XYZ file of C-alpha atoms in Angstrom:
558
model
C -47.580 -27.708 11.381
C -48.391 -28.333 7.750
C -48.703 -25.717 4.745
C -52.413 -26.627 4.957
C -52.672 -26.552 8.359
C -50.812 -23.349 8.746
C -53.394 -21.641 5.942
C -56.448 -22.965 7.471
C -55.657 -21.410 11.015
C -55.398 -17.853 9.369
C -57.565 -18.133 6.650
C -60.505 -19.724 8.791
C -63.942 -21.376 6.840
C -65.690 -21.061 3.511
C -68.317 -19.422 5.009
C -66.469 -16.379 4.944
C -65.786 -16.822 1.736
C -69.599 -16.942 0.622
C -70.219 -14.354 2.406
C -67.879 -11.264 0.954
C -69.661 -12.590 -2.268
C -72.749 -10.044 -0.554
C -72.634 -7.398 -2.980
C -70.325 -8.368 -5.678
C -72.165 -7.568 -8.891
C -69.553 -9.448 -11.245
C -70.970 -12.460 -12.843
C -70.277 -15.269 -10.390
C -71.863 -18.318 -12.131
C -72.725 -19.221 -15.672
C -74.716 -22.734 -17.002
C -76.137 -22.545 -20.337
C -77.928 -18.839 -20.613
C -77.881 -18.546 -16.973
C -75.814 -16.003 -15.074
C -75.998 -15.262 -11.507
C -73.974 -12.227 -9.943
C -72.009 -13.669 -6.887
C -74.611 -11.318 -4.853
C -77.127 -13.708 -6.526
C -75.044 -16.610 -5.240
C -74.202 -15.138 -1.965
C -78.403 -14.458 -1.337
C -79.468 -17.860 -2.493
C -77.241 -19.676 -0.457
C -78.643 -17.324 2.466
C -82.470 -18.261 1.431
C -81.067 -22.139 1.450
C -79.309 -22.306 4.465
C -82.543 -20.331 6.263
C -84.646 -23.123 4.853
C -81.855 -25.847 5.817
C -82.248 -24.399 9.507
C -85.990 -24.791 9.700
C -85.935 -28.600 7.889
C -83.006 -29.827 9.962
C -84.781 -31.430 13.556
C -82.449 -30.408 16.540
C -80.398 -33.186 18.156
C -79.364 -34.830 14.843
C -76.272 -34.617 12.766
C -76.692 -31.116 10.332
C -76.513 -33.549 7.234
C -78.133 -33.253 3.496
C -77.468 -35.045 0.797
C -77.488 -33.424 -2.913
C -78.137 -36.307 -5.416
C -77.836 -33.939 -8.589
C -75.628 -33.527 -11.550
C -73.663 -30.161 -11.907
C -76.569 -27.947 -11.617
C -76.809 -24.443 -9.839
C -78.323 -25.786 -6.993
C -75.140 -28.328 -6.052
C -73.224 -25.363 -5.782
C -75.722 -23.426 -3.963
C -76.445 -25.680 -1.746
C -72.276 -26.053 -0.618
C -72.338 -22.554 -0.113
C -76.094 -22.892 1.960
C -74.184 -25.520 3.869
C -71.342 -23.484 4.569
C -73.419 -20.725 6.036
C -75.534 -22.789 8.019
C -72.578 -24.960 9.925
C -73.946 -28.009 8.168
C -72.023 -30.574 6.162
C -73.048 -32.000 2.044
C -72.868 -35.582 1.672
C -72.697 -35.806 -2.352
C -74.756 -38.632 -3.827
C -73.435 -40.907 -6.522
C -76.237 -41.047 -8.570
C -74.513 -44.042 -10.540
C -75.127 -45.903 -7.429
C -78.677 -47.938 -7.005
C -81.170 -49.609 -4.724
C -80.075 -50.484 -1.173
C -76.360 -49.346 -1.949
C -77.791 -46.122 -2.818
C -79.905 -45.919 0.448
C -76.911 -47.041 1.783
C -75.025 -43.941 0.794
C -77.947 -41.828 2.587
C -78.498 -43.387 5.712
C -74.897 -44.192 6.715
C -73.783 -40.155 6.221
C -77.242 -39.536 8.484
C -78.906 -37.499 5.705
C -82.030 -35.760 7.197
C -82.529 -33.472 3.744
C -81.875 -35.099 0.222
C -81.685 -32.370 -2.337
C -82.273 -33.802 -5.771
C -84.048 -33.074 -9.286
C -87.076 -34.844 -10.749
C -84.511 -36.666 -13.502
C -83.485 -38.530 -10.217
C -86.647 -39.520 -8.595
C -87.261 -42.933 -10.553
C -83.839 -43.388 -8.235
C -85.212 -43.278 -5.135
C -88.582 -45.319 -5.737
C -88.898 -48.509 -3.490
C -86.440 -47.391 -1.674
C -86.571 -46.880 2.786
C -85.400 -43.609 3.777
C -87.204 -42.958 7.168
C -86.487 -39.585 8.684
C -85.171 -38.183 5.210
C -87.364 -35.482 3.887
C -86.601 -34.798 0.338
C -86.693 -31.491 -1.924
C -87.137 -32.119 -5.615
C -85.546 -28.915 -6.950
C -86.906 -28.491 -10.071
C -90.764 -27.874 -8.965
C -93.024 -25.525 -8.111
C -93.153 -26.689 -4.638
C -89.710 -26.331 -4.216
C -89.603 -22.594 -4.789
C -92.770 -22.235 -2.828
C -90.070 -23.451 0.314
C -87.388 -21.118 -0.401
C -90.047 -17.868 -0.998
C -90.601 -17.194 1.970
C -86.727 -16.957 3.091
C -86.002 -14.692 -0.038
C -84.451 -11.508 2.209
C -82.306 -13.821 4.001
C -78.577 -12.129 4.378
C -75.437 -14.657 4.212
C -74.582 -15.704 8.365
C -78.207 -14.623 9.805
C -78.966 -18.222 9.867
C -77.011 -21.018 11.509
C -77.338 -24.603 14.071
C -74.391 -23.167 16.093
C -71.049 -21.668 15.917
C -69.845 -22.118 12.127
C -65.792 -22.954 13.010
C -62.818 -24.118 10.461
C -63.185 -27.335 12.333
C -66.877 -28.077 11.175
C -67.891 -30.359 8.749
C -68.672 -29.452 5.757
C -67.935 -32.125 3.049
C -68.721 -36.030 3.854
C -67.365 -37.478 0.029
C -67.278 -41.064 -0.824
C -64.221 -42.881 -2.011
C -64.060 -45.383 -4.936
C -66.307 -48.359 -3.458
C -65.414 -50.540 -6.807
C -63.759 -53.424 -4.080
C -66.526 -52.544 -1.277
C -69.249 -50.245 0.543
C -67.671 -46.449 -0.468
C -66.139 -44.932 2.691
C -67.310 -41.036 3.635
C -64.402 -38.981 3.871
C -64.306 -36.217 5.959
C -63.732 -32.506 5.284
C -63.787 -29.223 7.575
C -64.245 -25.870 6.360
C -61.072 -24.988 7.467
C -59.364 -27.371 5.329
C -61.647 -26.456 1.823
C -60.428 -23.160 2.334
C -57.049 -23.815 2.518
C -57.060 -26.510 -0.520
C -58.649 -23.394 -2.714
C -56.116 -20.709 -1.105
C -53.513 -23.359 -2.108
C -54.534 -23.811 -5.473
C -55.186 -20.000 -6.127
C -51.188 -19.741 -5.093
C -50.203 -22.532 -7.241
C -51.794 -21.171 -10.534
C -51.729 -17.571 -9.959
C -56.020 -17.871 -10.770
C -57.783 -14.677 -9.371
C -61.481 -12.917 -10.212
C -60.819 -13.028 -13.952
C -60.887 -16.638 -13.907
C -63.393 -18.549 -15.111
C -63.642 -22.223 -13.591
C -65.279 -25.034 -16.012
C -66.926 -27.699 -13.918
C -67.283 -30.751 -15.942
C -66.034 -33.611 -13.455
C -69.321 -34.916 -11.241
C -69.431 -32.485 -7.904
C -70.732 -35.657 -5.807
C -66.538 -36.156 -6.240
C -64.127 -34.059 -4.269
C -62.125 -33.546 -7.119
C -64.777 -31.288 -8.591
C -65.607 -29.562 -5.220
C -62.200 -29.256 -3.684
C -59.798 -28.456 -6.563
C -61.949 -26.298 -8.901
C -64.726 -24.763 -6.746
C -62.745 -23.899 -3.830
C -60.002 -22.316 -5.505
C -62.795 -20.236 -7.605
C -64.641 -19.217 -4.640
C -61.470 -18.039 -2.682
C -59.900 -16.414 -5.625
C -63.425 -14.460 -6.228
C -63.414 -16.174 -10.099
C -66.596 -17.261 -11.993
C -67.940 -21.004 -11.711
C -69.176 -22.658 -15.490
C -70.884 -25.589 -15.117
C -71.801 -28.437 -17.176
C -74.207 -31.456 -15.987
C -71.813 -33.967 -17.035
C -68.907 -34.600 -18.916
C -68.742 -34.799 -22.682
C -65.842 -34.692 -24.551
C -67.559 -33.367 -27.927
C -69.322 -30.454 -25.825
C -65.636 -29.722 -23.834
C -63.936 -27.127 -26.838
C -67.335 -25.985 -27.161
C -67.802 -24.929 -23.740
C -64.694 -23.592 -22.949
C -65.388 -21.233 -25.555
C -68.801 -20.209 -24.761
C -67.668 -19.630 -21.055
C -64.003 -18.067 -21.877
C -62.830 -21.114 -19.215
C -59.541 -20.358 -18.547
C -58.953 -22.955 -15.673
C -60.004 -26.785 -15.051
C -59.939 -30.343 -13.480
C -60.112 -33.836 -15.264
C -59.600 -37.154 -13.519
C -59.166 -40.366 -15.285
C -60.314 -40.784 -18.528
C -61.302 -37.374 -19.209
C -58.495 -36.511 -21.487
C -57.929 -39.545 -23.477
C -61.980 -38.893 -24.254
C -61.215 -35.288 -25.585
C -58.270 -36.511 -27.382
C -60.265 -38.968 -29.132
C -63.096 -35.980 -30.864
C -61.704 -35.311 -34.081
C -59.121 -32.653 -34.946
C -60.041 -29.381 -35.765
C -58.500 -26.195 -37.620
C -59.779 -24.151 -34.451
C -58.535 -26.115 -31.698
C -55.966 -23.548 -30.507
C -58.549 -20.652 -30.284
C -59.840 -20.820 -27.363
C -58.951 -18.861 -23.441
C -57.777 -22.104 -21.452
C -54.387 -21.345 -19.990
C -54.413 -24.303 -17.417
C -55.738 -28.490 -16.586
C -55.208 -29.754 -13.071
C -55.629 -33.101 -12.587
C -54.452 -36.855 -12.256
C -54.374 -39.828 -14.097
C -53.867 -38.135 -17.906
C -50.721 -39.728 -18.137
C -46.996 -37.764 -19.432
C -48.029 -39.117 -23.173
C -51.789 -37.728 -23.012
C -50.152 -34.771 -21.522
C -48.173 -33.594 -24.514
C -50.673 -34.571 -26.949
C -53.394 -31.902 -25.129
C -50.631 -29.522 -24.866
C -49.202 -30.013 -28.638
C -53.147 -30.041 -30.171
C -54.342 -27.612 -27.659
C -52.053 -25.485 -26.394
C -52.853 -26.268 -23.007
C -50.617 -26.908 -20.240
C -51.815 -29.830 -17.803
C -50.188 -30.370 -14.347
C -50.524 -33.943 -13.159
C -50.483 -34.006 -9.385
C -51.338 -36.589 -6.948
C -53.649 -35.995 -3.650
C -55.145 -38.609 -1.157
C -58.675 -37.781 -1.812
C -58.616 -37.916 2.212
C -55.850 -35.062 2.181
C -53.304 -37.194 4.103
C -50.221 -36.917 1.394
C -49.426 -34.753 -1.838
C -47.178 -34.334 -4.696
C -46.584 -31.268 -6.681
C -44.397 -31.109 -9.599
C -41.773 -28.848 -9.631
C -39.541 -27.815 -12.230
C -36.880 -30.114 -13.300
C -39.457 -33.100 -12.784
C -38.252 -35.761 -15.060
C -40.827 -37.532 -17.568
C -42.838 -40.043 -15.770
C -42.473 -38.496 -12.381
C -45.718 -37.046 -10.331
C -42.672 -34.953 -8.638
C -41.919 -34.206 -4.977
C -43.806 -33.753 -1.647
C -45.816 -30.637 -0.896
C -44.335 -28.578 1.787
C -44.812 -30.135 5.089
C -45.394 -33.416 4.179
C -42.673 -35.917 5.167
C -43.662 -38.649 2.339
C -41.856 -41.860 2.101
C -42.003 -44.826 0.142
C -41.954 -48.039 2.206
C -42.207 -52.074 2.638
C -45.571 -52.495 4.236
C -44.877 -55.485 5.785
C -41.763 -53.739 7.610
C -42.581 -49.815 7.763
C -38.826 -49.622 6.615
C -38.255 -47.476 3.476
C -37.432 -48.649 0.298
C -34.716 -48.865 -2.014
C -34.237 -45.765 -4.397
C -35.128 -46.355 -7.780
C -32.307 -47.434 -10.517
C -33.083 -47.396 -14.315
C -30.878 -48.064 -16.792
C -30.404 -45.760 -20.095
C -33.238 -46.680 -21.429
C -35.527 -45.567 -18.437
C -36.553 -49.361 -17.344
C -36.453 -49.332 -13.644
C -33.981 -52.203 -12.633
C -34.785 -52.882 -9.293
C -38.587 -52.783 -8.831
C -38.651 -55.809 -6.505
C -37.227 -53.879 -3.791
C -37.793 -49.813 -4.936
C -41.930 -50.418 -5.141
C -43.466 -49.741 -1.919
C -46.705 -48.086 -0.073
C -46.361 -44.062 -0.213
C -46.843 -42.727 3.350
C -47.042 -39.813 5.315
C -44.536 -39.698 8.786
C -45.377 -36.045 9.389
C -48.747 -34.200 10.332
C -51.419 -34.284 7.524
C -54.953 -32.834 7.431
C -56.671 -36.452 7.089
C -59.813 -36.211 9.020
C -60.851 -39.105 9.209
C -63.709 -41.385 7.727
C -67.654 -40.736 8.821
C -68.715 -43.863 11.030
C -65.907 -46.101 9.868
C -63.358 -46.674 12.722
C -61.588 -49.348 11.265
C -61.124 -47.315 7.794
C -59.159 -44.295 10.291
C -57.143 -47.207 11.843
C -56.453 -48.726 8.365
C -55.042 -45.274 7.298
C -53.309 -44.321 10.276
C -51.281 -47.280 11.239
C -48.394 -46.628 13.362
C -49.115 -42.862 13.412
C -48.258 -42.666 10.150
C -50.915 -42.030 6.994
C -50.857 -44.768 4.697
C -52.225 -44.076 1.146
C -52.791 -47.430 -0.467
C -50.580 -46.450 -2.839
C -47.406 -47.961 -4.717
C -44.876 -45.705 -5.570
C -40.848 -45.831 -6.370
C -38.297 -42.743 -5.329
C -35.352 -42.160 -7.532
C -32.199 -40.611 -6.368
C -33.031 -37.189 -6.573
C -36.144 -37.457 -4.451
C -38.632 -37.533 -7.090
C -41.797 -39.657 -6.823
C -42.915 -42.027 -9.434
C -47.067 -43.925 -9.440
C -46.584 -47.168 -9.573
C -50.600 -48.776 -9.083
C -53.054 -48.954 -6.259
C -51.934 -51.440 -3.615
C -54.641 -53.637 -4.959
C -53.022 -52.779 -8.495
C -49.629 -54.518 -8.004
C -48.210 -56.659 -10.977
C -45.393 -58.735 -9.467
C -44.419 -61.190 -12.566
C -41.240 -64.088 -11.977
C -41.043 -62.584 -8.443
C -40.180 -58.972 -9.405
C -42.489 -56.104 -8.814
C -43.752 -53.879 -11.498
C -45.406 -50.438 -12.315
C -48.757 -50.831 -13.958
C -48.730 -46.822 -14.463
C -45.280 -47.329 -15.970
C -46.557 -50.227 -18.128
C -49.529 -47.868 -19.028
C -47.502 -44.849 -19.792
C -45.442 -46.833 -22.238
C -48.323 -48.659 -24.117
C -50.565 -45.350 -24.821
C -47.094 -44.497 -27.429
C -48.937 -46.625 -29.600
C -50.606 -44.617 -32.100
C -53.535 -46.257 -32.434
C -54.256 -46.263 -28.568
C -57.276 -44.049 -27.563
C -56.918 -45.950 -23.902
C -54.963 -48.317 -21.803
C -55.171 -50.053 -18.323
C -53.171 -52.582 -17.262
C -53.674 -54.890 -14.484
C -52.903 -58.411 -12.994
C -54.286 -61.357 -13.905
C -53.062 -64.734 -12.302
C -50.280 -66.983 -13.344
C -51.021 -70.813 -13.424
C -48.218 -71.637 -11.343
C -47.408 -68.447 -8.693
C -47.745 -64.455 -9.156
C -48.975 -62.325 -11.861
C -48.841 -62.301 -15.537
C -49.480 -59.081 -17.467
C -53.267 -57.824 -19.148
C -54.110 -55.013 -20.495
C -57.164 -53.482 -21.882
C -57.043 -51.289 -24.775
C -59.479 -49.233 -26.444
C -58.453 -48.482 -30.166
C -58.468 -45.867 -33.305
C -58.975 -49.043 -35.722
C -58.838 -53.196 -35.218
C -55.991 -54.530 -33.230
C -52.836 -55.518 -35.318
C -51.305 -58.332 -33.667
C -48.210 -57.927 -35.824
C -48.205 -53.740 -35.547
C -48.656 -54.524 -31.874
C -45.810 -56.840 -31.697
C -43.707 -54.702 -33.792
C -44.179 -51.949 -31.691
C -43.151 -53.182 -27.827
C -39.918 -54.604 -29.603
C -39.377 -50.824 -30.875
C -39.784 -49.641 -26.940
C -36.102 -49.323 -25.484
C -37.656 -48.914 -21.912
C -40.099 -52.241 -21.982
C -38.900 -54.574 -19.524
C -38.848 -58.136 -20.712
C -41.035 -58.859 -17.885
C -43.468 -55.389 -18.533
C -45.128 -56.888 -22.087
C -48.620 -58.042 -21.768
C -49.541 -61.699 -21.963
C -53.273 -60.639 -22.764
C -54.462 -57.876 -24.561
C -58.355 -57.197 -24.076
C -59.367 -55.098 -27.044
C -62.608 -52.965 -26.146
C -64.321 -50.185 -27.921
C -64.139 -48.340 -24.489
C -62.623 -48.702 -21.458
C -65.301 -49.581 -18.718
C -65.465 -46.231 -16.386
C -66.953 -45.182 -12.531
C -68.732 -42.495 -12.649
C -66.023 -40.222 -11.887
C -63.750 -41.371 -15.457
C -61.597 -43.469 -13.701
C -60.801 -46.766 -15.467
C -62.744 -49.576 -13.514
C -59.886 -51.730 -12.809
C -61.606 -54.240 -10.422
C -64.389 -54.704 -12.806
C -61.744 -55.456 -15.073
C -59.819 -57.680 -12.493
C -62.469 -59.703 -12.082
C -62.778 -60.522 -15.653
C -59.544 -61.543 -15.936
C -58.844 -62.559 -19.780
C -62.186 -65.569 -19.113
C -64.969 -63.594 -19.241
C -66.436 -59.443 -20.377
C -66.461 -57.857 -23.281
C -64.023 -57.539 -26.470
C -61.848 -59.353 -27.979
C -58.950 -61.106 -26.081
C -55.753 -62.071 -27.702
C -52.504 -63.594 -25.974
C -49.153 -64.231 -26.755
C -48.159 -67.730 -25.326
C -44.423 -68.640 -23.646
C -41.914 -68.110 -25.751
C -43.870 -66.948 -28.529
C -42.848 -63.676 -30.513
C -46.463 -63.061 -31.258
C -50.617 -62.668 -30.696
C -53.157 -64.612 -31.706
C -56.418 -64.797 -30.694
C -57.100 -66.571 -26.997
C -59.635 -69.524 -27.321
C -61.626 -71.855 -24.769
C -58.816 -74.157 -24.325
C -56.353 -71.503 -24.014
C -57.935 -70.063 -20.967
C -58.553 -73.527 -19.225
C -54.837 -74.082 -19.464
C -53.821 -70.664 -18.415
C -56.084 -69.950 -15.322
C -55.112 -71.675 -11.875
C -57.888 -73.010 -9.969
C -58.843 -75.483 -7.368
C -57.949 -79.337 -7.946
C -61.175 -80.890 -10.625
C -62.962 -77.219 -10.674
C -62.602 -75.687 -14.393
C -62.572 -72.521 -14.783
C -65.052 -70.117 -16.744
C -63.935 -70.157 -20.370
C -64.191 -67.853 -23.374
C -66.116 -69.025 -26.578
């Protein structure tokens, strides 16, 4: 039995949790001049899930769907859900047209929550049997009068068990339709006990909510663990890296979450004398990156913990102390994680670097990060070959690269789909990444795979920039890096003003897959075979660089 596991049996469901909020007059929430006591929370989730039990026909799935940015009412309605024994599917509201309707029918949404900034969304689109609630309207709070004296558990479709449903959150569908991931109350309970025992977080916290709550980042690292420690939620609609200081002083935040981008964006407002004053102690997140990292820390004086967590809870990492630079650090108690060739299940040779820190055998240390032992991954909603994808061979597979060093510590190396391998050796885009943001004048990097004219990969990466791109400075600069493999330089540098982004801050990689170095926005440079530096790639550059089928040309630059 797993940590999580082992919590979630003792611990039982959030509802439980939303309910000792019943006469707790601390504040519990806080967005812009509003306040709500947790009593205030605890009886409007009551009024919502009484109305949720009256909408919801009998005989269906107990499904809504809350298309809304990081208003009250998301919140609200989790903890309505919760009460009731029903499960939130959160929106994207990024998404559009028949994808979007997609979204809402496959999860078998009966109730759409959402706000009138979000109606010009759902126009032409079919959504029979969905009955939607505009939020922000009289008519709205006409509804929810009349269940205004509801108490939290008097309303519910059936037994409310750790084994119901209560979350139903998309994964990235950049390469395809999003899949609905699964999540019980039991398990959201234990992710926020978890987190409450990792930090040390308790009712003096106060939780900023900037990352989207449609995202289980959002939902399962930062509102859980503020509901089970008792601590107050501050929200923001959406992200904005000029409002972040701002808010975090306004709300005294002491504790929050960031996924991709988010840091780099914060790094990038300008410097000020009163950076440091401020009540944050603590970021949780992924994706910041160890360079990112110790500028926050240095400017802010804010420690960040990069961890790593199938957004389907089937393997984590926690760092530990001791972790060396670049590492995410070891598996969480109970999980036993392995790094492995996917085309043989067998494990993978343990990482070798030199003293420098390159990693010398990447062709056969890179492999898929799985999970032998029992995880909490509950599956996909409606997508049976998604669960068989993930749990081949009884094992969960993350469709993830990583490398293991000697001492047991896990390294990121890219998504599966993310794998450079250049002159038949594998490499680590993260490592690649990790290296390039050094660079002063980086504000953002990706790197990613674009196709050698002859077999395998060659090296691209997108940068977004304080100042022009100095070919030269550029040049000067990976010849300065001790640990830059002479295989890990990029052949093409795409320079944008900002890194294209999904709506959750995570770099768009297949976006920028597709586009290869022949096509988007930006400028693209290259440095050809055997030359020591970049110049600026043109049409006939491109034609001879990109393979293709015999008399087809490819798309070229201007």
């Amino acid at each position: 039995m797993t940590a999580i596991e082992k919590s979630a049996s003792t611990v039982s469901t959030v509802s439980e949790y939303v309910q000792r909020q019943w006469g707790d007059r601390r504040t519990g929430l806080r967005y812009g001049d509003l306040e709500l006591t947790h009593h205030q929370i605890a009886a409007g989730a009551a009024a919502r899930a009484a109305l949720l039990t009256e909408l919801l026909p009998r005989g269906v799935e107990p499904h809504l769907g809350v298309l809304l940015d990081n208003t009250p009412e998301f919140p609200l309605w989790l903890s309505a859900a919760a009460l009731a024994g029903a499960a939130v599917a959160g929106i994207n509201p990024t998404r559009r047209g028949p994808e979007l309707a997609r979204d809402i029918l496959h999860t078998e949404c009966r109730v759409l929550v959402t706000g009138r900034v979000h109606l010009p969304l759902l126009d032409g689109l079919e959504l029979p049997g969905v009955r939607v609630l505009v939020t922000d309207t009289e008519e709205y709070e006409r509804l929810l009068a009349p269940y205004e004296g509801a108490k939290p558990g008097e309303s519910t479709l059936g037994p409310v068990t750790p084994a119901g449903r209560l979350l139903l959150y998309f994964t990235s569908g950049s390469t395809g339709a999003p899949k609905a991931a699964i999540c019980s109350q039991g398990r959201l309970a234990a992710a926020g006990e978890a987190l409450v025992r990792q930090f040390g977080t308790g009712r003096d916290d106060v939780h900023y909510i900037c990352m989207p709550m449609f995202h289980g980042n959002a939902v399962i690292a930062n509102w859980a663990p503020a509901l089970t420690a008792g601590a107050t939620v501050a929200l923001r609609d959406r992200f904005s890296a000029s409002g972040f200081l701002d808010d975090v002083r306004a709300y005294g935040a002491t504790y929050f979450t960031y996924v991709g981008r988010a840091i780099q964006y914060v790094l990038a407002t300008p410097e000020r004398a009163d950076d440091r004053e401020h009540g944050l102690r603590i970021g949780f997140g992924t994706e910041a990156g160890a360079v990112d990292a110790d500028r926050f820390a240095r400017r802010f004086g804010v420690r960040l913990v990069e961890g790593y967590g199938s957004s389907e809870g089937g393997a984590a990492i926690q760092r530990t102390p001791g972790t060396p630079p670049g590492a995410i650090g070891r598996p969480a108690p109970g999980g036993d994680l392995a790094v492995v060739d996917p085309s043989t299940g067998r494990e993978c040779e343990r990482a070798r670097f030199d003293e420098a820190g390159r990693l010398l055998n990447g062709a056969s240390a890179i492999g898929e990060l799985v999970n032998r032992g029992p995880n909490p991954f509950e599956g996909y909603w409606r997508n049976a070959s998604a669960d068989a994808e993930r749990r081949r061979g009884g094992w969960y597979w993350t469709g993830d690269l990583f490398f293991r060093d000697t001492e047991g510590f896990l390294y990121f190396a890219a998504r599966a789909d993310d794998r450079l391998r250049v002159d038949s050796e594998n490499l680590a885009a993260a490592m690649i990444e990790s290296i390039l943001a050094r660079w002063e004048r980086v504000t953002g990097v990706a790197v990613y795979a674009v196709p050698d004219p002859v077999t395998g990969d060659q090296v691209m990466a997108a940068l977004s920039l304080s100042g022009g791109f100095d070919p030269a400075a550029f040049a000067e600069f990976l010849s300065s890096q001790p640990d830059l493999g002479t295989k890990m330089a990029p052949r093409f540098v795409r320079v944008l003003r900002r890194l294209p982004v999904t709506a959750t801050n995570k770099v768009h990689r297949a976006g920028l897959r597709r586009e290869g170095f022949w096509a988007g926005e930006g400028e693209v440079w290259w440095r050809p075979p055997g030359a020591e530096s970049y110049r600026r790639l043109s049409a006939a550059d491109a034609t001879g660089q990109r393979p293709g089928p015999r008399g087809v040309r490819p798309p070229t630059r201007p």
